[in-house]
PDB file of C-alpha atoms in Angstrom:
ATOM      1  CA  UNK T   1     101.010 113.448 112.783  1.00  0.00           C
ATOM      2  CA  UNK T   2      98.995 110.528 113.542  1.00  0.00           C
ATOM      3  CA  UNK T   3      98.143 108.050 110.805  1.00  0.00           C
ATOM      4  CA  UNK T   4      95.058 106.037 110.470  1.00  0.00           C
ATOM      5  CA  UNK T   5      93.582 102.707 109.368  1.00  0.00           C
ATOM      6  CA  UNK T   6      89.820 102.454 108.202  1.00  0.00           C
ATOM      7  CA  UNK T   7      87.998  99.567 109.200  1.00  0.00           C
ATOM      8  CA  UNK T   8      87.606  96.425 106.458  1.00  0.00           C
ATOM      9  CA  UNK T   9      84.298  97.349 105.767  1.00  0.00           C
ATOM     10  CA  UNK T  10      84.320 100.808 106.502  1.00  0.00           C
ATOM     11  CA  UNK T  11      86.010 101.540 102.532  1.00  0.00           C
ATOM     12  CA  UNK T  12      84.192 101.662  99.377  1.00  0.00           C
ATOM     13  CA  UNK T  13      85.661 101.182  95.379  1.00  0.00           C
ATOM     14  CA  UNK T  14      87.153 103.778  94.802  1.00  0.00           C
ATOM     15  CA  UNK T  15      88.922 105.022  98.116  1.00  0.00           C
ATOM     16  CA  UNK T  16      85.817 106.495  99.637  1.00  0.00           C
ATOM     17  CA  UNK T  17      84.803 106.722 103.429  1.00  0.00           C
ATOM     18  CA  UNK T  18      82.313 104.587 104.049  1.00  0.00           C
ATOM     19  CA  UNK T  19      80.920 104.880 107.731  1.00  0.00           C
ATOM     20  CA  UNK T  20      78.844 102.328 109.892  1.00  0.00           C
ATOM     21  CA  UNK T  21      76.435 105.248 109.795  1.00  0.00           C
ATOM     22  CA  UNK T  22      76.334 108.635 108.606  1.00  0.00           C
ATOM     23  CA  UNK T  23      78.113 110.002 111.539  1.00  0.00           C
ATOM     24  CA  UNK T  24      81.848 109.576 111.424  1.00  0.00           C
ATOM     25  CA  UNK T  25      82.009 110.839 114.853  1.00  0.00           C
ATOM     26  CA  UNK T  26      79.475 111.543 117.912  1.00  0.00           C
ATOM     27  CA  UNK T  27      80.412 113.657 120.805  1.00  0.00           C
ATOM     28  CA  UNK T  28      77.819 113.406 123.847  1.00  0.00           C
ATOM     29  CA  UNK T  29      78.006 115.576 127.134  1.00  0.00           C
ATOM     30  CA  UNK T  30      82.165 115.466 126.894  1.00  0.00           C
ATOM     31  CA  UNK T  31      84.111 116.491 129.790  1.00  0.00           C
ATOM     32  CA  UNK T  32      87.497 116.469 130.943  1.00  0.00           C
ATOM     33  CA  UNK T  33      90.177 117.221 132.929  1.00  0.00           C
ATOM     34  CA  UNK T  34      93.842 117.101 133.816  1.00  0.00           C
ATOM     35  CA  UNK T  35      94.893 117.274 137.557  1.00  0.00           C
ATOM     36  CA  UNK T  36      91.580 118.112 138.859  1.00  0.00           C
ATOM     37  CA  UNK T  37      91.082 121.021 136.804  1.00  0.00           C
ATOM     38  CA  UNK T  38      88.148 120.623 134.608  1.00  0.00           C
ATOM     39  CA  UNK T  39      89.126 121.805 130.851  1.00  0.00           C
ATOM     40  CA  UNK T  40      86.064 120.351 128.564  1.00  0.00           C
ATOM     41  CA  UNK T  41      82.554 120.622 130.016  1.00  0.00           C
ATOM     42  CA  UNK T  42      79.966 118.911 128.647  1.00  0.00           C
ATOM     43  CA  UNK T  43      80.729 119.570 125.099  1.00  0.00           C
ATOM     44  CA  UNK T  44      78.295 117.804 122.294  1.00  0.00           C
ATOM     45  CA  UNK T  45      79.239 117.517 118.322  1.00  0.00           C
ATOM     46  CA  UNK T  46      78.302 115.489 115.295  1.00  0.00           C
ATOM     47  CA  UNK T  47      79.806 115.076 111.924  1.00  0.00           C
ATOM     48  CA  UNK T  48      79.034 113.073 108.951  1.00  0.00           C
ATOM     49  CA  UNK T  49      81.159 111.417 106.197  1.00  0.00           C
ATOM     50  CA  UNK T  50      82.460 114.303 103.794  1.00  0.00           C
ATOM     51  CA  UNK T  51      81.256 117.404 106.238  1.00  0.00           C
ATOM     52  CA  UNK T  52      83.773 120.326 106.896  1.00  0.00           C
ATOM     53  CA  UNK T  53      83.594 121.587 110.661  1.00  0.00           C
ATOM     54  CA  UNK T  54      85.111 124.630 112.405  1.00  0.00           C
ATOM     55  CA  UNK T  55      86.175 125.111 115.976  1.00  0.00           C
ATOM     56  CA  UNK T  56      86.732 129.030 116.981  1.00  0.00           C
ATOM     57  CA  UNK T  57      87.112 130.299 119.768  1.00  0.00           C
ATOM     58  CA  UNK T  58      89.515 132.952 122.480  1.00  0.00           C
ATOM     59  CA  UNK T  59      92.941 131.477 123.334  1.00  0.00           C
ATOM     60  CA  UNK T  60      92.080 128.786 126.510  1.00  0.00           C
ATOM     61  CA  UNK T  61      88.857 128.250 125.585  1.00  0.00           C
ATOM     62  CA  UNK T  62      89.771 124.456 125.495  1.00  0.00           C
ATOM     63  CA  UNK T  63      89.908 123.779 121.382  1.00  0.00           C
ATOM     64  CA  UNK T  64      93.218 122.368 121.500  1.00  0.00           C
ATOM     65  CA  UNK T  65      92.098 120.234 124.307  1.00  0.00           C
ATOM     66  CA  UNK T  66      89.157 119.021 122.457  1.00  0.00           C
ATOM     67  CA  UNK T  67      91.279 117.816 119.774  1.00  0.00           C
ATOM     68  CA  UNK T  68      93.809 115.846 122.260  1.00  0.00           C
ATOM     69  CA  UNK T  69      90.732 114.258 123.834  1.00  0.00           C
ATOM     70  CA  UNK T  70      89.415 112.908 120.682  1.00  0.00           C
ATOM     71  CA  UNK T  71      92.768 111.231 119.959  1.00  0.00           C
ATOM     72  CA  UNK T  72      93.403 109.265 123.521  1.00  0.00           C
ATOM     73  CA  UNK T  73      95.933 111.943 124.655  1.00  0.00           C
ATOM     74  CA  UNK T  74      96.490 109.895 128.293  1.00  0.00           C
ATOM     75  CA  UNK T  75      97.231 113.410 130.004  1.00  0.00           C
ATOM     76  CA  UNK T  76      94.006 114.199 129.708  1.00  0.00           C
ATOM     77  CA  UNK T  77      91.301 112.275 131.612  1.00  0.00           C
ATOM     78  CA  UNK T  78      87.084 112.052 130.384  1.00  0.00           C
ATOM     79  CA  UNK T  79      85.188 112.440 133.354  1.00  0.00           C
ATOM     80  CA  UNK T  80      81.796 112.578 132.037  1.00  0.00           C
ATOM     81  CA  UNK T  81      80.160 111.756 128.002  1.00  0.00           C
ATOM     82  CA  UNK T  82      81.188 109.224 125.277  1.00  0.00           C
ATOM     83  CA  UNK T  83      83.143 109.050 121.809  1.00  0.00           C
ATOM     84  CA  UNK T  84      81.314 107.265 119.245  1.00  0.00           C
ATOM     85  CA  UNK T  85      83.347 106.910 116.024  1.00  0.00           C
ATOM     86  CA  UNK T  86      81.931 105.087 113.225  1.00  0.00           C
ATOM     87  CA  UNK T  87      78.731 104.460 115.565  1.00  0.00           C
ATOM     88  CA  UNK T  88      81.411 102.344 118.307  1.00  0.00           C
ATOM     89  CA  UNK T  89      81.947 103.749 121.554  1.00  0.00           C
ATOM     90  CA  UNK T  90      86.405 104.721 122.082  1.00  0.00           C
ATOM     91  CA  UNK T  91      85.909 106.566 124.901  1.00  0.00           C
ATOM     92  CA  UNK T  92      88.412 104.000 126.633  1.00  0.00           C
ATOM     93  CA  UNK T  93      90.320 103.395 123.971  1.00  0.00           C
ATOM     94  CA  UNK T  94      94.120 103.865 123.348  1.00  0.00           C
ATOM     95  CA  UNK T  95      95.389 106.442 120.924  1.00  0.00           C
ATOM     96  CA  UNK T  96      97.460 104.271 118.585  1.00  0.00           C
ATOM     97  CA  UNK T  97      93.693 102.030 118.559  1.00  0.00           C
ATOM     98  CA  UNK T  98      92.092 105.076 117.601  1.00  0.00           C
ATOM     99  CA  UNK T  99      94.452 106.070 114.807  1.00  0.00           C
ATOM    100  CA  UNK T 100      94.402 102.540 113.292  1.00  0.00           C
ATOM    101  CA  UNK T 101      90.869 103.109 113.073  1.00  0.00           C
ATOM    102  CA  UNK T 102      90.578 106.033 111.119  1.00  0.00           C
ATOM    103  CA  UNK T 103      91.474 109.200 113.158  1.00  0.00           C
ATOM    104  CA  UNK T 104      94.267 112.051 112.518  1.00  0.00           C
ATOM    105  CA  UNK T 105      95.078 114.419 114.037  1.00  0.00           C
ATOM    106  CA  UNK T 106      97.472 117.229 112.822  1.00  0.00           C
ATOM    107  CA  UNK T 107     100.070 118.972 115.571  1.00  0.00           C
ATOM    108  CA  UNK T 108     100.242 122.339 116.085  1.00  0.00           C
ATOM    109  CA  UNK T 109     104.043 121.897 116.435  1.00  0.00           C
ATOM    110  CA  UNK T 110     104.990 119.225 114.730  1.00  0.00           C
ATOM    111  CA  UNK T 111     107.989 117.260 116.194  1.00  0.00           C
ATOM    112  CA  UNK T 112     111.284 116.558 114.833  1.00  0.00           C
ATOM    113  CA  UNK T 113     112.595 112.767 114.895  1.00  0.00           C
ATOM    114  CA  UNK T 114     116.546 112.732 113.766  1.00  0.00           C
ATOM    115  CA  UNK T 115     117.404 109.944 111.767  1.00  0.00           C
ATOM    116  CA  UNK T 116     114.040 108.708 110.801  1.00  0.00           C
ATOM    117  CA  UNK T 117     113.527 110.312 107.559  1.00  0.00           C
ATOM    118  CA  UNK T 118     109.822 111.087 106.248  1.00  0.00           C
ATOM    119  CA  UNK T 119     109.963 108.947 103.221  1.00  0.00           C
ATOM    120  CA  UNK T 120     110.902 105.664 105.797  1.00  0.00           C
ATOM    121  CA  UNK T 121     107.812 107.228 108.263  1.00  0.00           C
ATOM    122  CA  UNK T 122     105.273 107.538 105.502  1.00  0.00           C
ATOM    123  CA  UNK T 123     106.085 104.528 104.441  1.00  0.00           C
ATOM    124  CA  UNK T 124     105.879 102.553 107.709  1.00  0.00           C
ATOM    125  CA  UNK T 125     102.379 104.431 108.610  1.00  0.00           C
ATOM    126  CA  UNK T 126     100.974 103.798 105.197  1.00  0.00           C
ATOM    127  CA  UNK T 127     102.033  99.540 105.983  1.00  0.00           C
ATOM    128  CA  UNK T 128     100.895 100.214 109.386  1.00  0.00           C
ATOM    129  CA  UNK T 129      97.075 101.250 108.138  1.00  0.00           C
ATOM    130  CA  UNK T 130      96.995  98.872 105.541  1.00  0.00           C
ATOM    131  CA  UNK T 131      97.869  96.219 107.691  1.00  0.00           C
ATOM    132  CA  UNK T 132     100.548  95.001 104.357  1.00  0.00           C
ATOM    133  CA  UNK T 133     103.536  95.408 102.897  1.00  0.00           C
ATOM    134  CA  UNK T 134     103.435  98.797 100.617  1.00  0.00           C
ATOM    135  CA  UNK T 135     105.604  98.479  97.229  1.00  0.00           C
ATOM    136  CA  UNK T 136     108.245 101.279  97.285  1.00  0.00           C
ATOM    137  CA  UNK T 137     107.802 101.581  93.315  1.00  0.00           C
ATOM    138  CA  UNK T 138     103.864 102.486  94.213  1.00  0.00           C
ATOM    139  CA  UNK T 139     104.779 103.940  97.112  1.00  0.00           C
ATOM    140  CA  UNK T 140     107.120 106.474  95.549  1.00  0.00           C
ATOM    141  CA  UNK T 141     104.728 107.454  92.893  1.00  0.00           C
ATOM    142  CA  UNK T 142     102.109 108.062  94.967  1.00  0.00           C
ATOM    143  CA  UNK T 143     104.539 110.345  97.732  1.00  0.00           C
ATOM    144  CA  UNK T 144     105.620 112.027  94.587  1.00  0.00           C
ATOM    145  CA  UNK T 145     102.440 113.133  93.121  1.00  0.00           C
ATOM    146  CA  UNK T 146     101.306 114.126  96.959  1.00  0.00           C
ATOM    147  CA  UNK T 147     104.365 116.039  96.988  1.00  0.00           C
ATOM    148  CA  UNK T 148     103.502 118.015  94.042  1.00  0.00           C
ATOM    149  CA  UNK T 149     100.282 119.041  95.026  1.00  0.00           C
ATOM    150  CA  UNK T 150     101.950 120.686  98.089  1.00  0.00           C
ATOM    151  CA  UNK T 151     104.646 121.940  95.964  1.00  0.00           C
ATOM    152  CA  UNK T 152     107.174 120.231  98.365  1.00  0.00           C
ATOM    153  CA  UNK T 153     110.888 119.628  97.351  1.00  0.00           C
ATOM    154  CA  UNK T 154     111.135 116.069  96.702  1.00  0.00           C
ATOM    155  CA  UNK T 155     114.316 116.363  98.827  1.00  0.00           C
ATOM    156  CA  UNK T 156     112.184 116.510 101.445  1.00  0.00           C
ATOM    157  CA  UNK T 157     111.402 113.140 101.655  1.00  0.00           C
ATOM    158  CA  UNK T 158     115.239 112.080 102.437  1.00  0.00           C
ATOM    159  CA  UNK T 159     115.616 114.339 105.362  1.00  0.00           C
ATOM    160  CA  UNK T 160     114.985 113.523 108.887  1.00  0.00           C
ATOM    161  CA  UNK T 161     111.468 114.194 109.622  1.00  0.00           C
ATOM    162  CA  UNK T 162     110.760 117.599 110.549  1.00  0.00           C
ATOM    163  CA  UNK T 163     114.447 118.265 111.312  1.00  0.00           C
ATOM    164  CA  UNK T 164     115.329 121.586 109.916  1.00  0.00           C
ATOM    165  CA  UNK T 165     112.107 122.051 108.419  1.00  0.00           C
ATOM    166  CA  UNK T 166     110.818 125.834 108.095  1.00  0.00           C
ATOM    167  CA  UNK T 167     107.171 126.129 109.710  1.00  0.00           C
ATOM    168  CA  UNK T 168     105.866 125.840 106.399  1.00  0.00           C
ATOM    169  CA  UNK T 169     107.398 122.654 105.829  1.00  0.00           C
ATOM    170  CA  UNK T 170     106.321 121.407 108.865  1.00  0.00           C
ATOM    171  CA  UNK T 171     102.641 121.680 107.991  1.00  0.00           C
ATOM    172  CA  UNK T 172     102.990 120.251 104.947  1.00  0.00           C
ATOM    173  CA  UNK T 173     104.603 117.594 106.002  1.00  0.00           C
ATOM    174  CA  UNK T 174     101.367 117.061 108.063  1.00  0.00           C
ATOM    175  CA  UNK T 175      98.976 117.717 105.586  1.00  0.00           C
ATOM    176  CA  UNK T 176     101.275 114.967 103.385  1.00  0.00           C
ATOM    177  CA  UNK T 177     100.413 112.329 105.727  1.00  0.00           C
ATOM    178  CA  UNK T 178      96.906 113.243 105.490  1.00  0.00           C
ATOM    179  CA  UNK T 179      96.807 112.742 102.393  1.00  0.00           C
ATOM    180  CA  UNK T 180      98.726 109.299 102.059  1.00  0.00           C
ATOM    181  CA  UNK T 181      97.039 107.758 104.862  1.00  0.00           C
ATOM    182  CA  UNK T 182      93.519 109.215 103.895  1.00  0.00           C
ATOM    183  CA  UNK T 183      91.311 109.046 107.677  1.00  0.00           C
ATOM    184  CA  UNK T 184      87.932 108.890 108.018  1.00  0.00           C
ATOM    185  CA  UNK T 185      88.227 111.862 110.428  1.00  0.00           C
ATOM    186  CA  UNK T 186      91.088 114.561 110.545  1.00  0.00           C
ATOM    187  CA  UNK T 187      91.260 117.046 113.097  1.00  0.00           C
ATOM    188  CA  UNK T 188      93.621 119.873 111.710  1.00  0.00           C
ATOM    189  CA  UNK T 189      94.634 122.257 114.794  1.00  0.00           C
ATOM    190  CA  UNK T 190      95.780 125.492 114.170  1.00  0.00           C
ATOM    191  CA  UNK T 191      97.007 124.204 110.510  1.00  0.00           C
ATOM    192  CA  UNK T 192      97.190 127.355 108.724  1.00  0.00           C
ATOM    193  CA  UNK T 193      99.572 129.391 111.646  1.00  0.00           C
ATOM    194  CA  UNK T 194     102.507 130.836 110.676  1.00  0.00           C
ATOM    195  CA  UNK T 195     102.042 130.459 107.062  1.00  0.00           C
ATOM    196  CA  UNK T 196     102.185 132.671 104.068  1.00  0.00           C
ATOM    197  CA  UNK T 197     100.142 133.569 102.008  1.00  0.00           C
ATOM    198  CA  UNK T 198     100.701 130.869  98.726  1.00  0.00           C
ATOM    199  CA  UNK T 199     101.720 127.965 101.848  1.00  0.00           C
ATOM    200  CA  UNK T 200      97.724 128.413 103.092  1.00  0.00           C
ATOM    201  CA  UNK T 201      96.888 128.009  99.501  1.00  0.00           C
ATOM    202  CA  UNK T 202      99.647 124.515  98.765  1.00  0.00           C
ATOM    203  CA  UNK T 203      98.113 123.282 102.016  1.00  0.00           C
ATOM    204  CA  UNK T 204      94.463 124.177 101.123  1.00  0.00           C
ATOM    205  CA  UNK T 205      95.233 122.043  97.842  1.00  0.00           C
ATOM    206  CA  UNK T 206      96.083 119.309  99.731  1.00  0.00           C
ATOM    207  CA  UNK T 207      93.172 119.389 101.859  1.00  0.00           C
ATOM    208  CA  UNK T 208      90.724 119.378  98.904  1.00  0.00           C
ATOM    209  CA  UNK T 209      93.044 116.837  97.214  1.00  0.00           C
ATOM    210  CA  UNK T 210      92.326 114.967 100.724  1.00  0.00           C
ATOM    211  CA  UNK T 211      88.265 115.218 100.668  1.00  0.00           C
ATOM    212  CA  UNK T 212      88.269 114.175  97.059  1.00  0.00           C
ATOM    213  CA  UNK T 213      90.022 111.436  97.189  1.00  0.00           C
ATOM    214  CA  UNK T 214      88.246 109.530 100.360  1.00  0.00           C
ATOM    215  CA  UNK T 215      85.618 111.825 101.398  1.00  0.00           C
ATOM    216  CA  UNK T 216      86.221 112.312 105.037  1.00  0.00           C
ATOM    217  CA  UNK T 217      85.110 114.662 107.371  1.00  0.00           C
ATOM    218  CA  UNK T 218      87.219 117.582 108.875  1.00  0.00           C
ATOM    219  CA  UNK T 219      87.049 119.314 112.047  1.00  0.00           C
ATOM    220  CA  UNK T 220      88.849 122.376 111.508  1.00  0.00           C
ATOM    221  CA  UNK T 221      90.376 124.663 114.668  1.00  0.00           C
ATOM    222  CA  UNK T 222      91.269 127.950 114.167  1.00  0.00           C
ATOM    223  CA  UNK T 223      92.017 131.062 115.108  1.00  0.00           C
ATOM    224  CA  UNK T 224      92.616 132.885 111.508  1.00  0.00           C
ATOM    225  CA  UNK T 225      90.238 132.156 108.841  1.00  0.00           C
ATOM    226  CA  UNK T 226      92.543 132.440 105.525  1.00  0.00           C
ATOM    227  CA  UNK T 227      92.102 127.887 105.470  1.00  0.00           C
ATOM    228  CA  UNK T 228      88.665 128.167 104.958  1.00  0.00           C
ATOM    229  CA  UNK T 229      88.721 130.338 101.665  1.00  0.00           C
ATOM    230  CA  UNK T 230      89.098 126.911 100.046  1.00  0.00           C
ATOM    231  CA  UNK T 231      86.963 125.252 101.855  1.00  0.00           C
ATOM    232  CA  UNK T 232      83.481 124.707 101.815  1.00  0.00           C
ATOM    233  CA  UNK T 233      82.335 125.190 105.861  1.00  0.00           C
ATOM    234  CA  UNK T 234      79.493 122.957 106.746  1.00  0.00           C
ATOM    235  CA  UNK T 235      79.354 124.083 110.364  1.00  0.00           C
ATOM    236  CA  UNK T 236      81.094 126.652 112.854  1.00  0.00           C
ATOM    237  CA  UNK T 237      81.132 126.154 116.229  1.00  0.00           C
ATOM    238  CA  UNK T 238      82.560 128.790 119.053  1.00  0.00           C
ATOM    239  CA  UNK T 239      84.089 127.295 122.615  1.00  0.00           C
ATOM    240  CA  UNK T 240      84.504 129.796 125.200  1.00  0.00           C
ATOM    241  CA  UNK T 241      85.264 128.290 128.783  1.00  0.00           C
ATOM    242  CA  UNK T 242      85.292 124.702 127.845  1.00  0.00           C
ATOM    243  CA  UNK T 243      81.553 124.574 126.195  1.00  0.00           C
ATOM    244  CA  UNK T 244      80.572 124.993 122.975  1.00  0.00           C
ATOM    245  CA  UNK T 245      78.013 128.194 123.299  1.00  0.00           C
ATOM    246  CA  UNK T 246      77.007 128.636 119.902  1.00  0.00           C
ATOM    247  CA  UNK T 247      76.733 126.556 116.379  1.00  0.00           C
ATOM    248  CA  UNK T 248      76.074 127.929 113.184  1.00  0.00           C
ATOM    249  CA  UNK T 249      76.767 127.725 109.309  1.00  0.00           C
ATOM    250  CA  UNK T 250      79.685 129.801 107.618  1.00  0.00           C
ATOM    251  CA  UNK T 251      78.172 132.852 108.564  1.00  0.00           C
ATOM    252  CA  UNK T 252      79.235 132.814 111.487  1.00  0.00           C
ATOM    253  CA  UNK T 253      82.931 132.696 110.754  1.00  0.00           C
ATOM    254  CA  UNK T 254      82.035 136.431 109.529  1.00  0.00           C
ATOM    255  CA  UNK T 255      79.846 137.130 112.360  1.00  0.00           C
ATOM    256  CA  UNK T 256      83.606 136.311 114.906  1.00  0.00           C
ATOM    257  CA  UNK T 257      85.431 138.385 112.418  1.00  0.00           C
ATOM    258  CA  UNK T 258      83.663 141.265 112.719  1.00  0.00           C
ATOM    259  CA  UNK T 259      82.770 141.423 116.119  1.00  0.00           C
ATOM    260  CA  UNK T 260      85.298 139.173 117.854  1.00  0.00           C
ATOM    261  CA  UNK T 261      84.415 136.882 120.807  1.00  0.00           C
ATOM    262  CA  UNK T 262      82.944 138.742 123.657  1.00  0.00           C
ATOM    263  CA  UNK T 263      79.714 138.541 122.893  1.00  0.00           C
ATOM    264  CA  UNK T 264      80.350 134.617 123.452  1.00  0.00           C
ATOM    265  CA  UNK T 265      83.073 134.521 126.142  1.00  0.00           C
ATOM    266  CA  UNK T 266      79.786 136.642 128.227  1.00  0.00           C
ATOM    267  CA  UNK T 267      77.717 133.546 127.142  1.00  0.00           C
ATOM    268  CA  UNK T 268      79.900 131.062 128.574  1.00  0.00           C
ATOM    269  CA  UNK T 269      79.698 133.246 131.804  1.00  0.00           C
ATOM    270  CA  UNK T 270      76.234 133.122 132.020  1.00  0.00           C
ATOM    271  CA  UNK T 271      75.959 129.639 131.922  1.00  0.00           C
ATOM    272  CA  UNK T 272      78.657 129.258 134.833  1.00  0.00           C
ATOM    273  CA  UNK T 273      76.290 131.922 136.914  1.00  0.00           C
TER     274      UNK T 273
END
């Protein structure tokens, strides 16, 4: 649930993601901790403008923690490595900084706020990232036909954010603000859990609807693989123990669901020995 502004002249005609360089985001020799307990070790990523990535992995293997690094989370504390987005160096920089600069990132349990509805939060974020004031008429359409992609009760937008909201609702709420605020980079944790089987495919929509519209990248974490039907997977990476031990193409997704993560937890052992 954190919105995003791109830089002046980081945007192109027609809504697309232009980056200093190709890379939207460089991740060298990462590490990190919280209370002396070392959760990220030297962990190393790239992705260019447009690219889909995937981040798999055993429960603890420190996915969810990548994500929360990459956004500023101050619990968490970089011991070691850099952040490059859009070729600048945020390693040091705050999360609302990094958000206003073109970075989401989607919760895996999305908060409720009582009495701020999502209509009034949209619209704040999207004047937020725009830096001006948004007109409601424009702003309405453009909620509405989000809304429909998801196939999300207008009502929706006149309730309390996330307040009462099924777990369905919830993530498309998320993927909503994606898709008005339009980042650079999203990172989408755990997006598609606890959905059915036509919510994966609303949310999938929106996703698409996302890349289409502004062409940004995706880092994608998951455990179940059903989100990435619709998408097309550029690269899949496995974490086990707070590394990254292996990279591939979309064939590994297949690889992990036929022979499940063992093979790479053992790897991540090795490399401790």
């Amino acid at each position: 649930m954190v919105g995003n502004k791109i830089a002046n002249n980081d945007m192109t005609e027609g809504g697309k993601v232009k980056a200093m360089s190709d890379n939207i985001l460089q991740i060298q020799q990462l590490s990190a901790q919280v209370q002396d307990r070392q959760l990220l070790k030297r962990v190393s990523m790239e992705i260019k403008a447009g690219e889909v990535h995937v981040l798999m992995g055993p429960n603890g293997a420190g996915k969810s923690t990548l994500g929360y690094v990459l956004m500023g989370n101050p619990k968490y504390e970089v011991t070691e490595g850099r952040i490059l987005f859009c070729g600048r160096d945020i390693t040091e920089e705050s999360a609302d900084k990094r958000a206003k600069e073109g970075m989401f990132l989607s919760f895996q349990e999305p908060p409720e706020v009582p009495g701020l509805t999502l209509s009034a939060f949209m619209r704040n974020a999207a004047e937020q990232v725009r830096g001006k004031k948004v007109r409601l008429w424009d702003f309405k359409n453009e909620l509405k036909q989000a809304m429909d992609i998801l196939q999300m009760d207008e009502a929706y937008a006149d309730r309390s954010l996330n307040v009462g909201f099924s777990g369905g609702e919830k993530k498309k709420a998320e993927i909503l603000q994606l898709m008005m605020l339009k980042p650079a980079l999203a990172v989408l944790d755990e997006i598609d859990s606890g959905l059915d089987v036509d919510a994966v495919r609303q949310v999938s929509d929106g996703i698409l609807e996302y890349q289409k519209s502004c062409g940004g990248a995706l880092l994608v974490i998951t455990h179940s693989t059903r989100i990435l039907d619709a998408l097309r997977v550029d690269y899949t990476h496995v974490m086990a123990g707070g590394k990254i031990v292996a990279t591939g193409d979309a064939s590994l997704v297949r690889q992990i669901n036929k022979e499940g993560y063992e093979k790479f937890e053992r790897l991540a052992v090795d490399e401790n020995s």
